Amino acid sequence: MRRTAAAIGVFLVALLVVMALLSLVWTPYDVTRLAIPDKLQTPGAAHWLGTDHFGRDILSMLMVGARTSISVALIAVGIGLGAGVPLGLLAASGAGGWIDEAVMRFNDLVFAFPALVIAILITAVYGPGAVNAMIAIGIFNVPVFARLTRGAALALWPREFVLAARVAGKGSLRISVEHILPNLSNLLIVQSTIQFSLGILAEAGLSYVGLGAQPPIPSWGRMLAESQTLITLSPHVAIFPGLAIVVSVLGLNLLGDTLRDKLDPRLTHER
Amino acid sequence: MIFALKRLVALAVTLMVASVLVFFVVEVVPGDPAAYMLGLNAAPDTVSALRSELGLDRTGFARWFEWISGMLVGDFGVSYTYRTEISTMVLDRVVVSLPLAIYALLLAVVIAFPAGVLAASHRRGVGDTAVMGFTQIGVAIPNFWFAMLLVLVFAIHWRWFPSGGFPGWSGGAFDALKALTLPAIALALPQAAILARVLRSSLLDTLGQDYIRTARAKGLSPRATLWKHALRNAMIPVLTIVGLQFSFLLAGAIIIENVFYLPGLGRLIFQAISSRDLVVVESVVMLLVFAVVVVTFVVDLAYAWIDPRLRR
């Protein structure tokens, strides 16, 4: 059962990545080419997944859209890791002190803003776009990684190898980077997978309401928004982008579960 | 008591800093909000009229103070586009968004509870596998897409529910709730999936405890052990998640309202963004942040009340 889930996860994530990479060099059709006579075709030999209301090939759009999803989610995870991990390490190294308190209060503050609300704020002022979506989701990721890092680092500080490093005369900064951080990598990899899948969902939601990637860059969320009025006429236009999101998120979640089982032996007990 | 006071102070500080942030991002960073709101082709005297109407000739701090002290007594200012009190507009919209979030939360609990109990009590059985499979799909489905599928099936194909719009509460609660049902189901599904997983794993943890073995050893049936002993103790983490989900539901409602054209806070905020009505945007954002922070505070207190170990 667990093996099947792992295999499905790896397969789906590989499919997502291959689709995105392939779209860099080849797509069945040009996604910017409008062919109104071919509009709203149902799936067939010429267009495997049919065409949309502008006659664009849905499979090609999904392939390029995968790139948008992956890049937004990946950079958002990068922002979360880049800011959250140092904050968490800092908080743990000065545990109980004012740094810890300040970092944790900062976390509370960011937690008060759901990703969508951050995105709304940013786009209300700076306009919608993929970059602003990345920043919004990234900011949301910061406290997630900060909390995780702090919690795990706190558990490591009293351990003997850290004490040994202290006796050797290393400062908190060096200990954090050289001894604590490497021991957190598994945990961070697992959490990154989870945040990556949440990022894909968030990007889809943002571009659905018009706050994400702007035309002509294809994005799954906007494909869904555009399909909404066509859903009775041509359900396939709405179904395939949605399936693409579900399949990607499902794959990443299954992969995340598998990685957790593999990388964190403490959790392999019956759950 | 001291714990509650400490959390209350933290709540006040968080809200205050959040309000500074929101105000700063919306009104100070972009330069001249008046020019932004009126667009590129505005005449200079129109811009300067709006500048004095918004009080932009005063310092940022004075304007922030006026804004936040107004909000504290329910005065959110006046919408530039609609020329009406923002508090009235918000109130009109809250009666849609809040019931929607509560409805969705109730549905999530109603779906998750039996599913979680079934999965935990038949661990590794067919029921467990089915529930876990469904929850995997539940957390992977974007709720707005699920909403579209619900419309396709239940509103367009079977015509059981309206496909969008809201008749208002004055025409009777039945029609209003009917209009909120599909949106609430769409919002509830991912949350129900998360809740079912938390309940399952919390129940499994509890079922492994010594006192459960004692209960079984003294002759209690597995069913009675589950209902009388395990469930009550397994509820603590579940309640926390339920509380935290409320704020997600409120934020999620923003997107779902767009699918169903519901006149809630979500629609209000997007209309305000497209008409560049910054005062409305910042007020509604602050209101959402307020809701999230207060709910988190209540959850913290409830948690500490249930589990005294957390009162540090």
Coordinates of C-alpha atoms in Angstrom, one line a residue:
Chain A
M1 CA 0.0 0.0 0.0
R2 CA 2.7 2.4 1.1
R3 CA 4.9 1.3 -1.8
T4 CA 2.1 1.9 -4.3
A5 CA 1.5 5.4 -2.9
A6 CA 5.2 6.2 -3.1
A7 CA 5.4 4.9 -6.7
I8 CA 2.3 6.9 -7.7
G9 CA 3.8 10.0 -6.1
V10 CA 7.2 9.7 -7.8
F11 CA 5.4 9.0 -11.1
L12 CA 3.1 12.0 -10.9
V13 CA 5.8 14.4 -9.8
A14 CA 8.1 13.1 -12.6
L15 CA 5.2 13.7 -15.1
L16 CA 4.8 17.3 -13.9
V17 CA 8.5 18.0 -14.1
V18 CA 8.9 16.4 -17.6
M19 CA 5.9 18.3 -18.9
A20 CA 7.3 21.6 -17.7
L21 CA 10.8 20.9 -19.0
L22 CA 9.6 19.6 -22.3
S23 CA 7.5 22.7 -22.8
L24 CA 10.8 24.7 -22.8
V25 CA 11.8 23.1 -26.1
W26 CA 8.6 21.7 -27.6
T27 CA 4.8 22.0 -27.2
P28 CA 2.3 20.3 -29.6
Y29 CA 1.1 23.8 -30.6
D30 CA 2.1 27.4 -30.0
V31 CA 0.2 28.6 -27.0
T32 CA 0.2 32.2 -28.1
R33 CA -1.3 31.4 -31.5
L34 CA -5.1 32.1 -31.7
A35 CA -7.0 29.9 -34.1
I36 CA -10.7 30.9 -33.6
P37 CA -12.0 28.4 -36.3
D38 CA -10.6 25.6 -34.1
K39 CA -12.2 26.9 -30.9
L40 CA -13.7 24.6 -28.2
Q41 CA -12.8 21.3 -29.9
T42 CA -13.4 18.2 -27.8
P43 CA -10.4 16.0 -27.2
G44 CA -9.4 14.2 -30.4
A45 CA -6.4 13.1 -32.6
A46 CA -5.4 16.6 -33.5
H47 CA -5.8 18.1 -30.0
W48 CA -5.4 15.4 -27.4
L49 CA -7.1 17.5 -24.7
G50 CA -9.2 19.7 -27.0
T51 CA -9.0 23.4 -27.5
D52 CA -10.2 26.5 -25.6
H53 CA -12.4 29.4 -26.6
F54 CA -9.5 30.9 -28.6
G55 CA -8.7 27.6 -30.3
R56 CA -5.5 27.2 -28.3
D57 CA -4.3 23.7 -27.7
I58 CA -5.1 22.8 -24.0
L59 CA -2.3 20.2 -23.7
S60 CA 0.2 22.8 -24.8
M61 CA -1.2 25.4 -22.4
L62 CA -1.1 22.9 -19.5
M63 CA 2.6 22.1 -20.3
V64 CA 3.5 25.8 -20.2
G65 CA 1.2 26.4 -17.2
A66 CA 3.2 23.7 -15.4
R67 CA 6.2 25.9 -15.7
T68 CA 4.4 28.8 -14.2
S69 CA 3.1 26.7 -11.3
I70 CA 6.5 25.1 -10.6
S71 CA 8.5 28.4 -10.8
V72 CA 6.1 30.3 -8.6
A73 CA 5.9 27.5 -6.0
L74 CA 9.7 26.8 -6.1
I75 CA 10.7 30.4 -5.6
A76 CA 8.1 30.8 -2.8
V77 CA 9.6 27.8 -1.1
G78 CA 13.0 29.4 -1.7
I79 CA 11.9 32.6 0.0
G80 CA 10.4 30.6 2.9
L81 CA 13.7 28.6 3.4
G82 CA 16.0 31.6 2.8
A83 CA 14.3 33.8 5.4
G84 CA 12.6 31.2 7.7
V85 CA 15.5 28.9 8.4
P86 CA 18.0 31.6 9.5
L87 CA 15.3 33.2 11.7
G88 CA 14.5 29.8 13.2
L89 CA 18.2 29.0 13.8
L90 CA 18.7 32.5 15.4
A91 CA 15.7 32.1 17.6
A92 CA 16.9 28.7 18.8
S93 CA 20.5 29.8 19.4
G94 CA 19.4 32.7 21.6
A95 CA 16.6 30.6 23.2
G96 CA 14.6 32.4 25.8
G97 CA 16.3 35.7 25.1
W98 CA 14.8 38.7 23.3
I99 CA 15.9 37.4 19.9
D100 CA 13.8 34.3 20.3
E101 CA 10.8 36.4 21.5
A102 CA 11.2 38.9 18.7
V103 CA 11.4 36.1 16.1
M104 CA 8.4 34.3 17.5
R105 CA 6.3 37.5 17.6
F106 CA 7.3 38.3 14.1
N107 CA 6.0 34.8 13.2
D108 CA 2.7 35.5 14.9
L109 CA 2.4 38.6 12.9
V110 CA 2.9 37.0 9.6
F111 CA 0.6 34.1 10.5
A112 CA -2.1 36.7 10.9
F113 CA -2.0 37.3 7.2
P114 CA -3.3 34.4 5.1
A115 CA -1.3 34.1 1.8
L116 CA -4.3 35.3 -0.1
V117 CA -4.6 38.5 2.0
I118 CA -0.9 39.2 1.5
A119 CA -1.4 38.8 -2.2
I120 CA -4.4 41.1 -2.2
L121 CA -2.4 43.7 -0.4
I122 CA 0.6 43.5 -2.7
T123 CA -1.5 43.4 -5.9
A124 CA -3.8 46.2 -4.7
V125 CA -0.8 48.5 -4.7
Y126 CA 1.7 47.0 -7.1
G127 CA -0.5 45.3 -9.6
P128 CA -1.0 41.6 -10.2
G129 CA 1.7 39.3 -11.6
A130 CA 3.6 36.1 -11.2
V131 CA 6.4 37.8 -9.3
N132 CA 4.0 39.3 -6.7
A133 CA 2.3 36.0 -6.3
M134 CA 5.7 34.4 -5.6
I135 CA 6.5 37.1 -3.0
A136 CA 3.1 36.7 -1.4
I137 CA 3.2 32.9 -1.1
G138 CA 6.9 33.2 -0.1
I139 CA 6.1 35.6 2.8
F140 CA 3.5 33.1 4.0
N141 CA 6.1 30.3 3.9
V142 CA 8.6 32.2 6.2
P143 CA 6.9 31.6 9.6
V144 CA 6.2 28.0 8.6
F145 CA 10.0 27.3 8.1
A146 CA 11.0 29.5 11.0
R147 CA 8.8 27.6 13.5
L148 CA 9.8 24.2 12.2
T149 CA 13.5 25.1 12.3
R150 CA 13.3 26.7 15.8
G151 CA 11.5 23.7 17.2
A152 CA 13.9 21.1 15.8
A153 CA 17.0 23.2 16.6
L154 CA 15.9 23.7 20.2
A155 CA 15.8 19.9 20.5
L156 CA 19.4 19.6 19.2
W157 CA 21.0 22.3 21.3
P158 CA 21.3 20.2 24.5
R159 CA 22.7 17.2 22.6
E160 CA 26.3 16.0 23.2
F161 CA 27.8 16.8 19.8
V162 CA 26.7 20.4 20.3
L163 CA 28.2 20.6 23.7
A164 CA 31.4 19.2 22.3
A165 CA 31.4 21.9 19.6
R166 CA 30.9 24.5 22.4
V167 CA 33.8 23.1 24.4
A168 CA 35.9 23.3 21.2
G169 CA 35.2 27.0 21.4
K170 CA 32.8 27.5 18.5
G171 CA 30.3 30.3 18.8
S172 CA 26.5 30.0 18.4
L173 CA 26.6 31.1 14.8
R174 CA 29.1 28.5 13.7
I175 CA 27.4 25.8 15.7
S176 CA 24.1 26.7 14.1
V177 CA 25.5 26.5 10.6
E178 CA 28.0 23.7 11.0
H179 CA 26.2 21.3 13.4
I180 CA 22.5 22.2 13.8
L181 CA 21.6 22.9 10.2
P182 CA 22.9 19.7 8.6
N183 CA 20.8 17.7 11.1
L184 CA 17.7 19.6 10.0
S185 CA 18.1 19.0 6.3
N186 CA 15.8 15.9 6.2
L187 CA 13.0 17.8 8.0
L188 CA 13.4 20.8 5.8
I189 CA 13.3 18.7 2.6
V190 CA 10.0 17.1 3.7
Q191 CA 8.5 20.4 4.7
S192 CA 9.6 22.0 1.4
T193 CA 7.8 19.3 -0.5
I194 CA 4.6 20.1 1.5
Q195 CA 5.0 23.9 1.0
F196 CA 5.7 23.3 -2.7
S197 CA 2.4 21.5 -3.2
L198 CA 0.6 24.2 -1.1
G199 CA 2.4 26.8 -3.3
I200 CA 0.9 25.2 -6.5
L201 CA -2.5 25.3 -4.9
A202 CA -2.0 28.9 -3.8
E203 CA -0.7 30.0 -7.2
A204 CA -3.7 28.4 -8.9
G205 CA -6.1 30.2 -6.5
L206 CA -4.3 33.5 -7.0
S207 CA -4.3 33.3 -10.8
Y208 CA -7.9 32.1 -10.7
V209 CA -9.0 35.4 -9.1
G210 CA -6.7 37.4 -11.4
L211 CA -3.9 38.1 -9.0
G212 CA -1.3 35.7 -10.4
A213 CA 0.5 35.3 -13.8
Q214 CA -1.0 37.7 -16.4
P215 CA -1.8 36.9 -20.0
P216 CA -0.3 35.8 -22.3
I217 CA 1.7 33.5 -19.8
P218 CA -0.6 30.5 -19.4
S219 CA -1.4 29.5 -15.9
W220 CA -3.7 26.7 -14.7
G221 CA -5.7 29.0 -12.4
R222 CA -6.4 31.5 -15.1
M223 CA -7.4 28.7 -17.5
L224 CA -10.0 27.7 -15.0
A225 CA -11.2 31.2 -14.5
E226 CA -11.6 31.6 -18.3
S227 CA -13.4 28.3 -18.6
Q228 CA -16.0 29.1 -16.0
T229 CA -18.5 30.6 -18.4
L230 CA -17.9 27.8 -20.9
I231 CA -18.4 24.9 -18.5
T232 CA -21.9 24.0 -19.7
L233 CA -20.9 24.2 -23.3
S234 CA -17.5 22.5 -23.2
P235 CA -16.8 20.9 -19.8
H236 CA -13.4 19.7 -21.0
V237 CA -12.0 23.2 -20.9
A238 CA -12.6 23.3 -17.2
I239 CA -11.8 19.7 -16.3
F240 CA -8.3 19.3 -17.6
P241 CA -6.6 22.3 -15.9
G242 CA -8.3 21.3 -12.6
L243 CA -7.1 17.7 -13.1
A244 CA -3.6 19.0 -13.7
I245 CA -3.6 20.8 -10.4
V246 CA -5.0 17.8 -8.5
V247 CA -2.6 15.4 -10.1
S248 CA 0.4 17.6 -9.3
V249 CA -0.6 18.3 -5.7
L250 CA -1.5 14.7 -5.1
G251 CA 1.9 13.6 -6.5
L252 CA 3.8 16.0 -4.3
N253 CA 1.9 15.1 -1.2
L254 CA 2.5 11.4 -1.8
L255 CA 6.1 12.1 -2.4
G256 CA 6.3 14.2 0.8
D257 CA 4.8 11.3 2.8
T258 CA 7.3 8.9 1.3
L259 CA 10.2 11.2 2.0
R260 CA 9.0 11.6 5.6
D261 CA 8.9 7.9 6.1
K262 CA 12.3 7.4 4.5
L263 CA 14.1 10.4 6.0
D264 CA 12.6 10.6 9.5
P265 CA 12.9 7.1 11.0
R266 CA 11.2 8.3 14.2
L267 CA 8.0 8.6 12.3
T268 CA 8.0 5.2 10.7
H269 CA 6.1 3.7 13.6
E270 CA 2.5 2.8 12.9
R271 CA 0.4 5.8 12.0
Chain B
M1 CA -5.4 34.3 34.2
I2 CA -1.9 35.5 33.8
F3 CA -1.6 33.4 30.6
A4 CA -4.8 35.0 29.3
L5 CA -3.5 38.5 30.0
K6 CA -0.2 37.7 28.4
R7 CA -1.9 36.4 25.3
L8 CA -4.2 39.4 25.3
V9 CA -1.2 41.8 25.3
A10 CA 0.4 39.8 22.5
L11 CA -2.9 40.0 20.5
A12 CA -3.0 43.8 20.9
V13 CA 0.6 44.2 19.9
T14 CA 0.1 41.9 16.8
L15 CA -2.9 43.9 15.7
M16 CA -1.2 47.2 16.2
V17 CA 1.9 46.2 14.2
A18 CA -0.3 44.6 11.6
S19 CA -2.3 47.8 11.2
V20 CA 0.9 49.8 10.8
L21 CA 2.1 47.3 8.1
V22 CA -1.2 47.4 6.2
F23 CA -1.3 51.1 6.3
F24 CA 2.3 51.5 5.4
V25 CA 2.1 49.1 2.4
V26 CA -1.1 50.6 1.0
E27 CA -0.8 54.3 1.7
V28 CA 2.8 55.2 2.3
V29 CA 5.0 53.0 0.1
P30 CA 3.3 53.6 -3.3
G31 CA 3.8 57.4 -3.1
D32 CA 0.7 59.4 -3.7
P33 CA -2.4 57.2 -3.1
A34 CA -4.7 60.0 -4.6
A35 CA -2.9 59.9 -7.9
Y36 CA -2.9 56.1 -7.9
M37 CA -6.7 56.0 -7.1
L38 CA -7.6 58.4 -9.9
G39 CA -5.4 56.9 -12.5
L40 CA -3.0 58.4 -15.1
N41 CA -5.4 60.8 -16.8
A42 CA -6.7 62.7 -13.7
A43 CA -6.6 66.4 -13.7
P44 CA -4.2 67.9 -11.2
D45 CA -7.0 69.8 -9.3
T46 CA -9.0 66.5 -9.0
V47 CA -6.0 64.9 -7.5
S48 CA -5.4 67.7 -5.1
A49 CA -9.1 67.7 -4.1
L50 CA -8.8 63.9 -3.3
R51 CA -5.5 64.5 -1.5
S52 CA -7.2 66.9 0.9
E53 CA -10.2 64.7 1.2
L54 CA -8.0 61.7 2.2
G55 CA -6.0 64.0 4.5
L56 CA -2.8 63.3 2.6
D57 CA -1.4 66.7 3.6
R58 CA -0.9 65.4 7.1
T59 CA 1.8 63.1 8.3
G60 CA 1.6 59.3 7.8
F61 CA 1.5 58.8 11.5
A62 CA -1.5 61.2 12.1
R63 CA -3.4 59.5 9.3
W64 CA -2.7 56.0 10.6
F65 CA -3.8 57.0 14.1
E66 CA -7.0 58.5 12.8
W67 CA -7.7 55.4 10.7
I68 CA -7.0 52.9 13.5
S69 CA -8.8 54.8 16.2
G70 CA -11.8 55.1 13.8
M71 CA -11.8 51.4 13.2
L72 CA -11.8 50.7 16.9
V73 CA -15.1 52.5 17.3
G74 CA -16.5 51.0 14.0
D75 CA -15.8 54.0 11.8
F76 CA -14.0 52.6 8.8
G77 CA -14.1 55.8 6.7
V78 CA -15.9 56.4 3.4
S79 CA -15.5 54.5 0.2
Y80 CA -14.1 56.6 -2.6
T81 CA -16.0 54.8 -5.4
Y82 CA -19.3 54.3 -3.7
R83 CA -19.4 57.4 -1.5
T84 CA -20.9 55.3 1.3
E85 CA -19.7 54.4 4.8
I86 CA -17.3 51.5 4.6
S87 CA -18.7 50.1 7.8
T88 CA -22.2 49.8 6.2
M89 CA -20.7 48.1 3.1
V90 CA -18.7 45.7 5.3
L91 CA -21.7 44.9 7.4
D92 CA -23.8 44.1 4.3
R93 CA -21.1 41.8 3.2
V94 CA -20.3 40.1 6.5
V95 CA -23.8 38.7 6.7
V96 CA -22.9 36.6 3.6
S97 CA -19.2 35.7 4.3
L98 CA -19.6 34.9 8.0
P99 CA -22.5 32.5 7.7
L100 CA -20.7 30.9 4.7
A101 CA -17.6 30.3 6.8
I102 CA -19.6 28.9 9.8
Y103 CA -21.7 26.7 7.5
A104 CA -18.6 25.3 5.9
L105 CA -17.0 24.7 9.3
L106 CA -20.0 22.8 10.5
L107 CA -20.1 20.7 7.3
A108 CA -16.3 20.0 7.6
V109 CA -16.9 18.7 11.2
V110 CA -19.9 16.7 10.2
I111 CA -18.0 15.0 7.3
A112 CA -14.7 14.6 9.1
F113 CA -15.9 13.2 12.4
P114 CA -17.4 9.9 11.2
A115 CA -14.7 9.5 8.6
G116 CA -11.9 9.9 11.2
V117 CA -13.5 7.6 13.7
L118 CA -14.2 5.0 11.0
A119 CA -10.6 5.1 9.8
A120 CA -9.1 4.9 13.3
S121 CA -11.4 2.1 14.5
H122 CA -10.7 0.0 11.4
R123 CA -7.0 0.7 11.0
R124 CA -5.6 -0.8 7.9
G125 CA -9.0 -2.1 6.9
V126 CA -11.0 -1.2 3.9
G127 CA -12.7 1.7 5.6
D128 CA -9.4 3.2 6.7
T129 CA -7.8 2.8 3.2
A130 CA -10.9 4.4 1.6
V131 CA -11.0 7.3 4.0
M132 CA -7.2 8.0 3.7
G133 CA -7.5 7.8 -0.1
F134 CA -10.3 10.3 -0.1
T135 CA -8.5 12.7 2.2
Q136 CA -5.4 12.6 -0.1
I137 CA -7.6 13.7 -2.9
G138 CA -9.5 16.1 -0.7
V139 CA -6.4 18.1 0.2
A140 CA -5.2 18.1 -3.4
I141 CA -8.4 19.5 -5.0
P142 CA -8.4 23.3 -5.4
N143 CA -11.7 24.3 -3.7
F144 CA -12.7 26.7 -6.5
W145 CA -12.4 24.0 -9.1
F146 CA -14.4 21.6 -6.9
A147 CA -16.9 24.4 -6.7
M148 CA -17.1 24.6 -10.5
L149 CA -17.7 20.8 -10.7
L150 CA -20.4 21.1 -8.0
V151 CA -22.1 23.8 -10.1
L152 CA -21.9 21.7 -13.2
V153 CA -23.5 18.7 -11.5
F154 CA -25.9 20.0 -8.9
A155 CA -26.9 23.4 -10.3
I156 CA -26.8 23.0 -14.1
H157 CA -27.4 19.3 -14.6
W158 CA -29.8 18.4 -11.7
R159 CA -30.9 22.0 -10.8
W160 CA -31.1 21.2 -7.1
F161 CA -29.3 24.4 -6.1
P162 CA -28.8 27.8 -7.6
S163 CA -25.5 28.2 -9.6
G164 CA -24.8 31.5 -8.1
G165 CA -26.0 34.7 -6.5
F166 CA -27.5 35.3 -3.1
P167 CA -31.2 36.2 -2.5
G168 CA -30.5 37.8 0.9
W169 CA -31.8 36.8 4.3
S170 CA -35.0 38.9 4.1
G171 CA -36.6 36.4 1.7
G172 CA -36.3 33.6 4.3
A173 CA -33.4 31.6 5.7
F174 CA -34.2 28.5 3.5
D175 CA -33.4 30.2 0.2
A176 CA -30.4 32.0 1.6
L177 CA -29.0 28.7 3.0
K178 CA -29.8 27.0 -0.2
A179 CA -27.7 29.5 -2.1
L180 CA -24.8 29.0 0.4
T181 CA -24.9 25.2 0.3
L182 CA -22.7 24.5 -2.7
P183 CA -20.2 27.2 -1.7
A184 CA -20.0 25.8 1.8
I185 CA -19.5 22.2 0.5
A186 CA -16.7 23.4 -1.8
L187 CA -15.0 25.3 1.1
A188 CA -15.6 22.4 3.6
L189 CA -14.1 19.5 1.5
P190 CA -10.3 20.3 1.9
Q191 CA -10.8 21.2 5.6
A192 CA -12.8 18.0 6.2
A193 CA -10.0 16.0 4.7
I194 CA -7.4 17.7 7.0
L195 CA -9.7 17.3 10.0
A196 CA -10.4 13.6 9.3
R197 CA -6.6 12.9 9.2
V198 CA -5.9 14.8 12.4
L199 CA -8.8 13.0 14.2
R200 CA -7.6 9.6 12.9
S201 CA -4.0 10.1 14.0
S202 CA -5.1 11.6 17.3
L203 CA -7.4 8.7 18.0
L204 CA -4.7 6.2 17.1
D205 CA -2.3 7.9 19.5
T206 CA -5.0 7.8 22.2
L207 CA -5.9 4.2 21.5
G208 CA -2.3 3.2 22.2
Q209 CA -2.3 4.6 25.7
D210 CA -2.2 2.5 28.9
Y211 CA -5.5 3.6 30.2
I212 CA -7.2 2.4 27.1
R213 CA -5.7 -1.1 27.7
T214 CA -6.9 -0.9 31.3
A215 CA -10.4 -0.1 30.0
R216 CA -10.3 -3.0 27.6
A217 CA -8.8 -5.3 30.4
K218 CA -11.7 -4.6 32.7
G219 CA -14.0 -5.9 30.1
L220 CA -15.2 -2.8 28.2
S221 CA -16.0 -3.5 24.6
P222 CA -13.8 -1.9 21.9
R223 CA -16.8 0.3 20.9
A224 CA -17.4 1.6 24.4
T225 CA -13.7 2.2 24.9
L226 CA -13.6 4.2 21.8
W227 CA -16.6 6.4 22.5
K228 CA -16.3 6.7 26.3
H229 CA -12.5 7.1 26.7
A230 CA -10.6 7.6 23.5
L231 CA -12.7 10.1 21.7
R232 CA -12.9 12.6 24.5
N233 CA -9.1 12.7 24.9
A234 CA -8.4 12.7 21.2
M235 CA -10.5 15.8 20.8
I236 CA -7.9 18.2 22.1
P237 CA -5.8 18.6 18.9
V238 CA -8.9 18.3 16.8
L239 CA -10.5 21.3 18.5
T240 CA -7.4 23.3 17.9
I241 CA -7.4 22.5 14.2
V242 CA -11.1 23.3 14.0
G243 CA -10.5 26.8 15.5
L244 CA -7.5 27.5 13.2
Q245 CA -9.5 26.3 10.2
F246 CA -12.1 29.0 10.7
S247 CA -9.6 31.7 9.6
F248 CA -8.7 29.7 6.6
L249 CA -12.3 29.3 5.7
L250 CA -12.8 33.1 6.0
A251 CA -9.9 33.7 3.6
G252 CA -11.0 30.8 1.4
A253 CA -14.5 32.3 1.2
I254 CA -12.9 35.2 -0.7
I255 CA -12.2 33.0 -3.7
I256 CA -15.3 30.8 -3.5
E257 CA -17.5 33.9 -3.4
N258 CA -16.1 34.7 -6.8
V259 CA -17.2 31.4 -8.2
F260 CA -20.7 31.8 -7.0
Y261 CA -21.0 35.6 -7.4
L262 CA -21.9 35.9 -3.8
P263 CA -21.9 39.5 -2.5
G264 CA -19.5 38.9 0.4
L265 CA -16.3 40.4 1.6
G266 CA -14.4 38.7 -1.1
R267 CA -16.3 40.3 -3.9
L268 CA -16.1 43.6 -2.1
I269 CA -12.3 43.4 -1.9
F270 CA -11.9 42.5 -5.6
Q271 CA -14.2 45.3 -6.7
A272 CA -12.2 47.6 -4.5
I273 CA -9.0 46.5 -6.1
S274 CA -10.2 46.9 -9.6
S275 CA -11.6 50.4 -8.8
R276 CA -8.5 51.2 -6.9
D277 CA -10.5 52.0 -3.8
L278 CA -7.5 51.7 -1.4
V279 CA -9.4 52.8 1.7
V280 CA -11.8 49.9 1.3
V281 CA -8.9 47.5 0.5
E282 CA -7.0 48.3 3.7
S283 CA -10.1 48.3 5.9
V284 CA -11.3 44.9 4.7
V285 CA -7.8 43.4 4.9
M286 CA -7.5 44.7 8.5
L287 CA -10.8 43.2 9.3
L288 CA -9.7 39.8 8.0
V289 CA -6.4 40.0 10.0
F290 CA -8.4 41.0 13.0
A291 CA -10.7 37.9 12.6
V292 CA -7.6 35.6 12.2
V293 CA -5.8 37.0 15.2
V294 CA -8.9 36.9 17.5
V295 CA -9.8 33.3 16.5
T296 CA -6.2 32.3 17.1
F297 CA -6.4 33.9 20.5
V298 CA -9.6 32.2 21.4
V299 CA -8.1 28.8 20.3
D300 CA -5.0 29.4 22.5
L301 CA -7.2 30.1 25.5
A302 CA -9.5 27.1 24.8
Y303 CA -6.5 24.9 24.4
A304 CA -4.9 26.1 27.7
W305 CA -8.2 25.6 29.4
I306 CA -8.5 22.0 28.2
D307 CA -4.8 21.2 28.7
P308 CA -3.4 23.0 31.8
R309 CA 0.2 22.0 30.8
L310 CA 0.1 24.7 28.2
R311 CA -0.4 27.6 30.6
R312 CA 3.1 28.8 30.6

